[in-house]
């Protein structure tokens, strides 16, 4: 049943680091789009959904589809309608609504973050435990619980590494009462996603204790500055354990392992107790979109673990990537390899993947773009101020520029009346609403501030 | 097997060209063997050829100056018969403006041009054209310009722009916009190497600058669809060094705050970004210390 809609050999998702496949992927969609006429609509749906997930920043890509072209997950089309005063049904005006929502969110974010700076980017070591007992085959989530869970975990893993660059994830599955380590702790999203997608079968009972024991052993080996966390995605309503689970829970509590559970069926006491004892959170997903929200809540570092933090300066190296086609022997697999690979800046040994520890000199090696992904949290860009037409008419010598500084789009509507726009408080450049959202949600740079050398220090005014 | 997988008849490109106009770079004969006017004639010929490849192709040129950045040309809003004239006129205005903004007359070395600014502007422009086109694609089923950015850059990297340039690169990666780079200076650019590597673009440092037009038309002229069938230059390695936050030096080894991930070139007692107080520098990962230090609120 589930194998029908889910294919493990699907076109590879966009790699974390490269988007070489962008053109291929867009084309794939078009290809599938044609195929829908042949009655194979389901494949198209999957592609379209993926596109939407991937391009959350890229507002509007998925929404450009007409209602009948959209996926079954979105089939509550009536919710996009609204009754107006005369009783006629109208589509909700998304754009202004969206912009208003976004402004509100931005304001609440900036007001809360100005007081206490940052505290982001803690180094976390997280095990995701996926329950693949027979309860995971239930079809209350379509097409089945485990397919939905796998899809959400994939999205979560990408988001997690975006927000926690130096953190690591490991995957554990529970099947037939036995916990099994699917992937070791690691920083590469691709390998986790691939391993999980290849192992989607379920059977037998679930065992909370076995999973906790396994994860506990692994997490006790990590460095002291790291935070130990476990996230269960639990489908079953019971646990089948070999011993006293209360002891195991106390053991985890003592080792400062924060356990959280997201249930897919109903609340169970033992899960609730586990979360309470270890300082985690417990929630039950009502439907797929709720599940998505619940899972993604675990992507930003939880504030509670900040006090466990032992602040430390960690010595790290930023290796250079070797030219394609160069042959060398790597220190990790002790094999001669062609191309790729990174060179340790201290001892010049070759390693295959980042992040890792140099086998020769022990230096922690990371890729610097990995770190740079979180810099926008450290140096957030100030919210822009609204320029409403009314303030303009009051203040005649405040002259509005003709075009948006970012995209050159005219800031006047066809009737030559000024449109709503925003102004950067630092460089005083005006931007259209689309650019405003893009700049704050995805770009994290003000094009105006970056375009004037007097303010060149603004982007880098980090430590003064 | 060369089969076009899409239902379009031809591939339409939106090409954003970022031209480095840093006067200190172009006036130093040591830094490049090409004169600025020669450079411009190569680029003009290249832009013309791109526009002739497909009638729907669009080219937007942004000048990356020393003090400012600005749009100098957009093929969709300029008459086709006076391309060169329009571009050169706007270009001259830009160079004059850039000069007026300059405060000091002398700069040590060549100085940096504002790559972070022009990259940010190009991405905003692509976003706008993207959101308009999505509508059009699904209505008519034909036009879908594939955006890409081409940086023609000569000035050395400005370590002060590190954070902004990286932000722009990640945003381009998320929107699946490749950044191609053609480096005209003597040295490789670590920024552009990373930009092209992360976004899946092409990085090239031409050997013979007097043949620039050939490099441009053979490597950067083809649309993204056709690229799959070409043997494009392979990266000669990527310089992944970072800039430290304390002195803006480029470093290949450094210290990282475990709380906020700021990068420093030497050991500090306290993180200047987040205010955490550090214990001993940790050279080897597992440490046995169990004592806790609370981070002070700043
Ligand atoms: Zn190896
Ligand atoms: Zn080493
Ligand atoms: Zn705009
Ligand atoms: Zn600004
Ligand atoms: Zn095609
Ligand atoms: Zn420094
Ligand atoms: Zn810090």
XYZ file of C-alpha atoms and ligand atoms in Angstrom:
769
model
C 0.000 0.000 0.000
C 2.587 2.454 1.063
C 5.143 1.279 -1.427
C 2.898 2.537 -4.147
C 3.223 6.180 -3.390
C 6.611 6.182 -1.850
C 9.593 5.315 -3.958
C 12.956 5.025 -2.244
C 14.691 5.610 -5.557
C 13.216 9.028 -6.052
C 15.160 11.782 -7.803
C 17.720 12.961 -5.350
C 16.722 15.947 -3.264
C 18.809 19.094 -3.621
C 22.143 18.582 -1.967
C 22.917 20.590 1.059
C 25.820 22.328 -0.525
C 25.193 22.324 -4.198
C 22.248 23.198 -6.253
C 23.680 21.787 -9.411
C 20.472 19.961 -9.868
C 18.330 23.019 -9.933
C 17.719 23.004 -13.625
C 17.155 19.294 -13.647
C 14.639 19.550 -10.882
C 12.653 22.316 -12.438
C 12.557 20.375 -15.596
C 11.461 17.286 -13.772
C 8.456 19.171 -12.601
C 7.538 20.201 -16.050
C 7.993 16.682 -17.203
C 5.687 15.386 -14.529
C 3.301 18.153 -15.288
C 2.838 16.738 -18.728
C 2.525 13.279 -17.399
C -0.461 14.202 -15.307
C -2.508 13.866 -18.448
C -1.648 10.213 -18.597
C -3.440 9.677 -15.354
C -0.305 9.408 -13.271
C -1.105 12.376 -11.155
C 0.304 11.057 -7.950
C 3.901 11.354 -9.016
C 3.372 14.921 -9.932
C 1.911 15.580 -6.535
C 4.947 14.314 -4.791
C 7.198 16.488 -6.891
C 5.115 19.556 -6.355
C 5.092 19.054 -2.622
C 8.786 18.667 -2.508
C 9.223 21.828 -4.430
C 7.094 23.629 -1.901
C 9.031 22.258 1.004
C 12.359 23.083 -0.524
C 11.527 26.585 -1.410
C 9.912 27.942 1.629
C 11.979 31.073 1.272
C 11.111 31.354 -2.329
C 7.658 32.577 -1.675
C 5.057 31.901 -4.260
C 6.587 29.116 -6.260
C 4.161 26.467 -5.154
C 1.343 28.918 -4.738
C 1.498 29.824 -8.401
C -0.337 26.597 -9.153
C -4.062 26.652 -9.612
C -6.113 24.872 -7.011
C -6.764 21.865 -9.229
C -3.061 21.442 -9.867
C -2.148 21.289 -6.208
C -1.400 18.224 -4.150
C -3.889 16.214 -2.171
C -2.316 17.478 1.024
C -3.732 20.866 0.137
C -7.168 19.616 -0.767
C -9.008 21.778 1.757
C -9.512 24.339 -0.948
C -12.558 25.795 0.773
C -10.322 27.195 3.472
C -8.816 29.569 0.956
C -12.224 31.176 0.477
C -13.844 33.951 2.397
C -17.354 35.338 2.440
C -17.626 39.029 1.697
C -20.315 41.474 2.890
C -22.737 40.552 0.132
C -22.391 36.845 0.821
C -20.258 36.074 -2.220
C -17.311 33.743 -1.902
C -13.940 35.308 -2.624
C -10.411 33.971 -2.426
C -8.549 35.381 0.564
C -6.196 38.165 -0.449
C -3.017 36.419 0.548
C -0.421 38.966 -0.326
C -1.366 41.856 1.952
C -2.336 39.401 4.664
C 0.987 37.678 4.356
C 2.936 40.898 4.504
C 1.032 42.083 7.573
C 1.652 38.760 9.313
C 5.287 38.908 8.447
C 5.687 42.441 9.796
C 4.093 41.417 13.068
C 6.366 38.418 13.417
C 9.425 40.481 12.584
C 8.535 43.091 15.165
C 7.979 40.574 17.934
C 11.230 38.841 17.012
C 13.323 41.985 17.039
C 11.852 43.262 20.293
C 12.596 40.005 22.052
C 16.081 39.623 20.647
C 17.390 43.116 21.328
C 17.385 42.477 25.065
C 19.294 39.252 25.173
C 21.710 38.839 22.340
C 22.045 35.622 20.416
C 22.570 32.451 22.464
C 22.019 30.611 19.211
C 24.111 28.013 17.533
C 24.746 25.819 20.540
C 26.465 22.624 19.592
C 23.888 19.874 19.850
C 24.136 16.131 19.532
C 20.704 14.802 18.699
C 19.479 11.288 18.170
C 16.201 10.931 16.291
C 14.434 7.707 17.241
C 11.856 6.559 14.708
C 9.295 4.056 15.848
C 8.893 1.470 13.076
C 6.734 -0.951 15.022
C 3.559 -2.220 13.399
C 1.673 0.846 14.644
C 3.658 2.905 12.135
C 1.742 1.281 9.306
C -1.552 2.810 10.460
C -3.159 4.869 7.775
C -4.696 7.683 9.801
C -1.923 9.804 8.331
C -1.958 9.451 4.571
C -0.546 7.324 3.045
C 0.815 5.887 6.302
C 2.353 7.137 9.524
C 5.892 6.115 8.698
C 5.894 7.734 5.259
C 4.646 10.975 6.745
C 7.167 10.758 9.559
C 10.011 10.081 7.127
C 9.016 13.070 5.039
C 8.925 15.356 8.053
C 12.244 14.060 9.328
C 13.843 14.805 6.004
C 12.645 18.412 6.169
C 13.661 18.598 9.798
C 17.197 17.350 9.193
C 17.819 20.030 6.580
C 16.370 22.752 8.760
C 18.303 21.484 11.771
C 21.675 21.741 10.039
C 20.767 25.174 8.729
C 20.127 26.411 12.237
C 22.754 24.390 14.138
C 25.758 24.254 11.865
C 28.203 22.376 14.065
C 25.672 20.019 15.546
C 25.309 16.368 14.702
C 22.393 14.007 14.221
C 22.133 10.256 14.483
C 19.205 8.027 13.538
C 17.855 5.080 15.527
C 14.900 2.875 14.582
C 12.776 0.595 16.781
C 11.449 -2.525 15.126
C 10.412 -5.929 16.518
C 11.153 -4.683 20.031
C 14.796 -3.996 19.181
C 16.483 -0.627 18.785
C 18.915 -0.359 15.942
C 21.370 2.392 15.097
C 20.690 3.448 11.523
C 23.341 6.170 11.223
C 26.083 7.286 13.592
C 26.269 10.876 14.758
C 27.259 12.959 11.772
C 26.895 16.330 10.113
C 25.903 15.356 6.597
C 22.155 15.568 5.936
C 22.374 13.485 2.780
C 23.637 10.308 4.405
C 20.930 10.409 7.092
C 18.124 10.987 4.656
C 19.376 8.243 2.379
C 19.709 5.729 5.192
C 16.231 6.439 6.485
C 14.548 6.244 3.091
C 16.134 2.861 2.448
C 14.797 1.364 5.682
C 11.113 2.142 5.690
C 9.516 -1.123 6.746
C 7.732 -1.748 9.981
C 6.869 -4.765 12.109
C 6.570 -5.996 15.692
C 6.446 -4.078 18.941
C 8.101 -0.928 20.100
C 10.540 -0.656 23.002
C 11.253 2.656 24.634
C 13.808 1.207 27.036
C 15.935 -0.492 24.414
C 16.087 2.730 22.437
C 16.996 4.793 25.504
C 19.726 2.362 26.514
C 21.273 2.396 23.069
C 21.163 6.173 22.732
C 22.485 6.655 26.271
C 25.601 4.640 25.489
C 26.316 6.652 22.373
C 25.628 10.064 23.890
C 27.922 9.493 26.853
C 30.911 9.665 24.526
C 30.409 13.143 23.119
C 32.507 16.196 24.132
C 31.433 18.123 27.224
C 30.484 21.327 25.400
C 27.869 19.429 23.406
C 24.208 19.110 24.353
C 22.712 15.650 24.457
C 19.220 15.297 23.086
C 16.878 12.574 21.902
C 13.739 13.097 19.856
C 11.276 10.206 19.621
C 8.684 9.986 16.871
C 6.447 7.473 18.531
C 3.565 5.753 16.767
C 2.849 2.901 19.183
C 0.569 3.046 22.220
C 2.699 0.720 24.303
C 6.291 -0.196 25.025
C 7.646 -3.709 25.377
C 10.716 -3.550 27.627
C 13.186 -6.113 28.941
C 13.679 -4.438 32.367
C 12.670 -1.545 34.580
C 12.250 1.497 32.372
C 12.149 3.838 35.365
C 15.799 3.046 36.056
C 16.700 3.830 32.479
C 14.882 7.143 32.666
C 16.786 8.088 35.822
C 20.022 7.089 34.112
C 19.255 9.436 31.219
C 18.331 12.197 33.628
C 21.649 11.813 35.377
C 23.547 11.987 32.102
C 21.690 15.207 31.213
C 20.086 13.740 28.126
C 17.077 15.791 27.162
C 14.365 13.492 25.807
C 11.397 14.756 23.809
C 8.578 12.744 22.321
C 6.173 13.530 19.513
C 3.348 11.021 19.550
C 1.247 10.109 16.547
C -1.646 8.421 18.301
C -2.545 9.344 21.893
C -0.848 10.493 25.045
C 0.935 7.761 27.014
C 1.956 8.166 30.623
C 5.455 6.751 30.326
C 6.367 9.164 27.512
C 5.028 12.089 29.454
C 6.980 10.991 32.508
C 10.163 10.578 30.461
C 9.889 14.106 29.059
C 9.073 15.636 32.432
C 12.005 13.959 34.139
C 14.582 14.830 31.501
C 13.366 18.351 30.711
C 12.074 17.599 27.253
C 8.740 18.372 25.638
C 5.887 16.014 24.880
C 3.279 16.642 22.208
C 0.783 14.735 20.109
C 0.334 15.471 16.427
C -3.247 15.965 15.268
C -2.589 15.906 11.530
C 0.245 16.186 9.066
C 0.668 19.946 9.169
C 0.530 19.904 12.955
C 3.176 17.188 12.962
C 5.341 19.327 10.724
C 5.076 22.270 13.126
C 5.825 20.080 16.118
C 8.874 18.522 14.506
C 10.249 21.848 13.294
C 9.892 23.292 16.790
C 12.883 21.175 17.680
C 15.123 22.771 15.052
C 16.082 25.938 16.958
C 18.038 25.182 20.135
C 15.696 25.033 23.138
C 16.369 27.882 25.597
C 16.324 25.524 28.557
C 19.538 23.816 27.562
C 21.461 27.083 27.446
C 22.275 26.755 31.127
C 23.908 23.403 30.561
C 26.326 25.181 28.235
C 29.958 25.252 29.163
C 31.229 28.105 27.041
C 34.428 27.134 25.362
C 36.729 28.296 22.660
C 37.263 25.341 20.375
C 40.269 25.275 18.112
C 39.237 24.492 14.566
C 40.740 24.338 11.120
C 39.159 25.372 7.828
C 40.583 23.005 5.224
C 40.811 23.879 1.566
C 39.071 21.714 -0.966
C 41.495 20.073 -3.355
C 41.213 20.462 -7.103
C 39.134 17.969 -9.050
C 41.226 15.233 -10.562
C 44.066 15.333 -8.029
C 45.043 11.903 -6.742
C 45.998 11.508 -3.110
C 45.743 9.061 -0.221
C 43.202 9.998 2.406
C 43.932 9.528 6.060
C 40.443 8.329 6.995
C 39.983 5.369 4.639
C 43.681 4.944 3.784
C 42.829 4.694 0.121
C 44.043 6.520 -2.946
C 41.226 8.722 -4.204
C 40.756 10.932 -7.225
C 39.504 14.471 -6.701
C 37.564 16.052 -3.882
C 38.936 15.774 -0.395
C 40.124 18.422 2.011
C 43.558 19.240 3.355
C 44.128 19.728 7.085
C 45.705 23.198 7.487
C 47.984 22.032 10.313
C 49.437 18.723 9.173
C 48.349 18.723 5.504
C 46.760 15.294 5.779
C 43.906 14.575 3.381
C 40.399 13.821 4.675
C 37.329 12.867 2.657
C 34.471 14.574 4.449
C 33.709 17.506 6.718
C 33.101 18.022 9.588
C 35.555 15.592 11.102
C 38.586 15.344 13.313
C 41.993 15.082 11.696
C 43.274 11.520 12.169
C 46.853 12.689 12.301
C 46.916 15.825 14.464
C 43.470 15.721 16.096
C 42.389 19.188 14.928
C 38.631 19.605 14.522
C 38.044 20.319 10.841
C 34.936 22.155 9.676
C 33.919 23.813 6.479
C 33.690 27.534 7.045
C 30.508 27.982 4.964
C 28.989 25.608 7.479
C 29.656 28.136 10.220
C 28.688 31.072 8.073
C 25.178 29.710 7.726
C 24.418 30.880 11.239
C 25.990 34.327 11.021
C 22.731 35.992 10.167
C 21.554 35.058 13.658
C 24.542 36.896 15.110
C 24.172 40.039 13.048
C 20.463 40.330 12.359
C 19.370 43.002 9.955
C 17.229 45.793 11.408
C 13.550 45.832 10.467
C 12.654 48.418 7.850
C 10.233 51.259 8.617
C 6.894 51.584 6.906
C 6.379 54.489 4.542
C 2.650 54.970 4.225
C 1.134 57.348 1.677
C -0.377 59.405 4.516
C 2.980 60.304 6.074
C 4.156 61.335 2.634
C 1.362 63.817 2.096
C 2.018 65.360 5.495
C 5.675 65.757 4.785
C 6.053 67.160 1.276
C 9.823 67.446 1.146
C 10.193 63.775 1.962
C 10.549 62.780 -1.657
C 9.848 59.221 -2.645
C 12.281 57.632 -5.109
C 10.703 56.253 -8.277
C 12.055 52.723 -7.990
C 12.750 50.102 -5.366
C 16.478 50.155 -4.614
C 16.715 46.387 -4.632
C 14.838 45.281 -7.711
C 14.200 48.525 -9.626
C 10.479 47.872 -9.622
C 8.437 51.050 -9.768
C 7.150 52.164 -6.394
C 4.100 53.744 -8.018
C 1.011 51.889 -9.140
C -0.321 52.349 -12.697
C -2.278 55.413 -11.601
C 1.010 57.044 -10.586
C -0.005 56.960 -6.937
C 2.723 55.859 -4.510
C 2.458 52.234 -3.388
C 3.164 51.172 0.179
C 6.885 50.693 0.621
C 9.505 50.498 3.363
C 12.705 52.376 4.140
C 15.919 51.118 5.729
C 16.622 53.194 8.844
C 20.383 52.985 8.248
C 20.906 53.757 4.566
C 17.536 55.492 3.933
C 16.945 53.513 0.739
C 13.383 52.571 -0.202
C 12.293 49.019 -0.958
C 9.148 47.384 -2.269
C 7.243 44.932 -0.066
C 8.462 41.848 -1.945
C 12.072 42.859 -1.454
C 11.375 43.675 2.205
C 10.246 40.118 2.867
C 13.009 38.575 0.790
C 15.705 40.684 2.470
C 14.619 39.749 5.973
C 13.608 36.138 5.396
C 16.292 34.896 3.063
C 18.993 37.377 2.093
C 19.787 38.861 5.529
C 21.655 41.770 3.902
C 20.395 45.236 3.156
C 21.396 45.918 -0.471
C 21.456 49.630 0.306
C 23.786 49.377 3.278
C 26.040 46.968 1.390
C 26.263 49.324 -1.578
C 27.916 52.237 0.136
C 31.481 52.027 1.231
C 30.973 54.519 4.078
C 28.737 51.925 5.614
C 30.932 49.076 4.515
C 31.701 48.535 8.157
C 28.002 48.030 8.919
C 27.981 44.502 7.622
C 31.120 43.867 9.576
C 30.608 46.077 12.603
C 30.571 42.977 14.674
C 32.734 43.473 17.621
C 32.986 47.197 18.200
C 20.851 10.803 -25.418
C 19.968 14.441 -25.819
C 16.328 14.713 -24.909
C 14.798 17.895 -23.659
C 12.757 17.010 -20.615
C 10.688 20.158 -20.472
C 7.865 21.172 -22.685
C 9.486 24.438 -23.631
C 10.785 24.928 -27.106
C 13.883 26.834 -26.103
C 15.671 27.870 -22.968
C 15.395 31.431 -21.879
C 18.040 32.992 -19.671
C 17.965 35.916 -17.312
C 21.615 36.880 -17.002
C 22.681 39.263 -14.256
C 26.165 40.585 -15.001
C 28.116 42.223 -12.189
C 30.947 44.359 -13.560
C 33.808 45.335 -11.306
C 34.526 49.013 -11.949
C 36.955 49.602 -9.080
C 39.127 52.427 -10.538
C 42.122 51.435 -8.422
C 42.082 47.948 -9.914
C 41.776 49.070 -13.514
C 44.368 51.828 -13.259
C 47.051 49.562 -11.816
C 48.810 47.943 -14.722
C 50.329 45.379 -12.376
C 46.949 43.977 -11.443
C 45.692 43.192 -14.900
C 46.937 43.047 -18.461
C 43.643 44.274 -19.817
C 42.622 47.916 -20.129
C 39.171 48.928 -19.022
C 38.044 49.971 -22.501
C 39.226 46.666 -23.940
C 37.412 44.880 -21.172
C 34.212 46.758 -21.969
C 34.362 45.924 -25.654
C 34.757 42.232 -24.855
C 31.811 42.401 -22.485
C 29.604 44.334 -24.928
C 30.212 41.762 -27.638
C 29.382 39.028 -25.169
C 26.146 40.688 -24.028
C 25.080 41.161 -27.643
C 25.700 37.514 -28.393
C 23.662 36.413 -25.388
C 20.757 38.592 -26.476
C 20.963 37.224 -30.004
C 20.833 33.615 -28.846
C 17.184 33.897 -27.934
C 14.790 36.760 -28.403
C 13.423 36.298 -24.876
C 16.821 36.368 -23.184
C 17.193 39.185 -20.724
C 20.425 40.804 -19.584
C 20.765 43.112 -16.593
C 24.079 44.785 -15.830
C 25.006 46.014 -12.361
C 28.174 48.002 -11.805
C 30.160 47.044 -8.710
C 31.981 50.225 -7.796
C 34.395 51.224 -5.107
C 31.920 53.423 -3.249
C 28.552 52.399 -4.595
C 26.684 49.932 -6.808
C 23.965 50.601 -9.324
C 21.976 49.176 -12.205
C 23.452 50.372 -15.485
C 21.551 48.380 -18.073
C 18.402 46.295 -18.469
C 17.708 44.803 -21.888
C 13.971 44.584 -21.212
C 13.607 48.338 -20.810
C 16.101 49.609 -23.394
C 15.582 49.942 -27.163
C 17.370 47.140 -28.987
C 19.022 49.312 -31.623
C 21.046 51.404 -29.160
C 22.232 48.853 -26.656
C 25.846 49.937 -26.521
C 24.982 53.642 -26.402
C 22.525 53.245 -23.530
C 24.874 51.068 -21.577
C 27.917 53.288 -22.041
C 26.003 56.447 -21.167
C 24.678 54.978 -17.933
C 28.090 53.568 -17.244
C 29.752 56.940 -17.525
C 27.181 58.489 -15.188
C 27.871 55.726 -12.723
C 31.635 56.126 -12.795
C 31.311 59.882 -12.214
C 28.953 59.282 -9.301
C 31.244 56.642 -7.850
C 34.138 59.065 -8.030
C 32.248 61.903 -6.362
C 31.350 59.686 -3.436
C 34.962 58.832 -2.802
C 36.353 60.700 0.185
C 40.012 59.857 0.279
C 42.167 60.124 -2.809
C 44.612 57.446 -1.881
C 43.908 53.924 -0.863
C 46.503 51.471 0.238
C 46.729 48.838 -2.411
C 43.951 48.267 -4.888
C 41.096 48.335 -2.408
C 37.961 46.237 -2.624
C 34.844 46.789 -4.644
C 31.413 46.275 -3.137
C 30.712 42.703 -4.210
C 28.277 42.137 -1.330
C 26.150 45.080 -2.462
C 25.890 44.129 -6.101
C 25.237 40.472 -5.264
C 22.401 41.491 -2.931
C 20.877 43.753 -5.585
C 21.104 41.060 -8.229
C 19.324 38.580 -5.977
C 16.521 41.050 -5.244
C 16.099 41.626 -8.966
C 15.996 37.886 -9.678
C 13.439 37.361 -6.952
C 11.148 39.908 -8.536
C 11.444 38.498 -12.028
C 10.997 35.000 -10.610
C 7.750 35.779 -8.841
C 6.354 37.438 -11.958
C 7.434 34.634 -14.223
C 5.991 31.835 -12.156
C 2.590 33.288 -12.888
C 3.378 33.557 -16.548
C 4.793 30.046 -16.875
C 1.726 28.352 -15.586
C -0.595 30.523 -17.586
C 1.070 30.221 -20.964
C 3.284 27.208 -20.438
C 6.229 28.547 -22.360
C 8.389 31.314 -20.936
C 10.570 30.416 -18.004
C 13.761 32.428 -17.884
C 16.366 30.643 -15.837
C 18.186 33.231 -13.753
C 21.930 33.161 -13.236
C 24.530 35.618 -12.001
C 27.891 36.253 -13.664
C 30.515 38.127 -11.651
C 33.285 39.699 -13.715
C 35.524 40.571 -10.861
C 39.076 41.771 -10.469
C 39.526 43.422 -7.087
C 40.745 41.347 -4.174
C 38.217 40.156 -1.597
C 37.266 42.547 1.173
C 37.391 40.501 4.390
C 34.995 43.032 5.938
C 32.295 41.871 3.523
C 32.681 38.234 4.528
C 29.405 37.865 6.441
C 27.351 39.749 3.853
C 28.805 37.836 0.918
C 28.182 34.503 2.625
C 24.591 35.513 3.392
C 24.058 36.332 -0.270
C 25.602 33.022 -1.357
C 23.290 30.992 0.867
C 20.283 32.916 -0.311
C 21.257 32.242 -3.925
C 21.670 28.570 -3.089
C 18.223 28.404 -1.541
C 16.653 30.066 -4.572
C 18.695 27.774 -6.845
C 20.434 30.618 -8.653
C 23.948 29.646 -9.804
C 26.686 32.263 -9.398
C 29.296 32.075 -12.172
C 32.541 33.877 -11.665
C 35.242 35.041 -14.015
C 38.247 36.407 -12.124
C 40.275 39.038 -13.954
C 42.873 39.795 -11.302
C 46.135 38.030 -10.569
C 44.919 36.237 -7.475
C 42.141 33.750 -7.002
C 39.119 35.042 -5.137
C 38.095 32.913 -2.154
C 34.665 34.561 -2.062
C 33.881 33.719 -5.659
C 35.339 30.219 -5.409
C 32.976 29.510 -2.552
C 30.079 31.246 -4.280
C 30.410 29.158 -7.424
C 31.073 25.945 -5.517
C 28.092 26.311 -3.188
C 25.600 27.468 -5.802
C 26.770 25.082 -8.508
C 28.089 27.755 -10.839
C 31.308 27.839 -12.867
C 34.484 29.442 -11.561
C 37.075 30.461 -14.115
C 40.284 32.458 -14.036
C 41.227 33.018 -17.680
C 44.879 32.573 -18.604
C 44.870 34.977 -21.527
C 42.821 38.063 -20.841
C 43.060 39.348 -24.430
C 40.877 36.410 -25.413
C 38.267 37.272 -22.805
C 35.389 37.235 -25.282
C 36.132 33.632 -26.197
C 36.134 32.548 -22.581
C 32.913 34.413 -21.946
C 31.032 33.091 -24.932
C 32.135 29.470 -24.642
C 31.865 29.052 -20.883
C 29.328 31.581 -19.681
C 27.175 32.106 -22.754
C 25.300 28.821 -22.663
C 22.041 28.488 -20.782
C 21.718 26.215 -17.778
C 19.943 23.495 -19.731
C 22.708 23.158 -22.332
C 25.405 23.201 -19.668
C 24.649 19.633 -18.787
C 26.050 18.535 -22.116
C 29.252 20.582 -21.962
C 32.642 19.914 -20.452
C 32.969 23.066 -18.396
C 36.107 24.001 -16.473
C 36.442 22.001 -13.265
C 37.176 23.910 -10.062
C 40.872 24.101 -9.229
C 40.110 23.664 -5.540
C 38.098 25.889 -3.263
C 39.565 28.230 -0.703
C 37.397 27.719 2.371
C 39.246 30.087 4.642
C 37.165 32.359 6.856
C 37.640 35.892 8.196
C 38.134 36.346 11.919
C 35.737 38.705 13.642
C 38.398 40.459 15.693
C 40.836 41.702 13.055
C 39.135 40.769 9.781
C 42.086 38.614 8.869
C 41.709 35.650 6.566
C 42.604 32.555 8.562
C 42.744 28.806 7.972
C 42.849 27.879 11.655
C 41.157 29.641 14.517
C 39.092 29.533 17.678
C 35.330 29.214 17.680
C 32.979 30.273 20.462
C 30.937 27.194 21.298
C 27.919 29.317 22.172
C 27.543 31.620 19.160
C 30.107 30.203 16.697
C 31.986 33.475 16.258
C 35.434 33.026 14.711
C 38.563 34.463 16.345
C 42.180 34.262 15.260
C 43.600 33.907 18.770
C 42.475 32.907 22.216
C 40.328 35.429 24.070
C 39.004 35.333 27.629
C 35.562 36.495 26.651
C 33.520 36.261 23.455
C 33.067 39.752 22.037
C 29.924 38.735 20.164
C 27.865 36.967 22.819
C 29.703 37.796 26.016
C 30.369 34.224 27.152
C 33.399 33.767 29.383
C 35.662 30.929 28.308
C 37.655 28.352 30.163
C 40.759 26.778 28.744
C 41.162 26.531 25.003
C 40.165 23.100 24.004
C 42.534 21.608 21.519
C 41.341 18.062 21.794
C 37.677 17.391 21.732
C 36.652 15.293 24.767
C 37.272 17.074 28.023
C 36.612 15.738 31.459
C 35.772 19.008 33.141
C 32.253 18.946 34.452
C 32.086 22.355 36.014
C 29.430 24.656 34.681
C 29.769 28.285 33.896
C 26.703 30.338 33.356
C 26.868 32.797 30.530
C 26.378 36.341 31.801
C 23.450 38.281 30.440
C 24.537 41.216 28.416
Zn 38.755 8.777 3.349
Zn 45.872 17.450 10.851
Zn 11.979 45.594 -4.769
Zn 20.114 49.674 4.559
Zn 14.235 22.609 -22.623
Zn 41.523 38.327 14.617
Zn 30.223 33.828 21.558
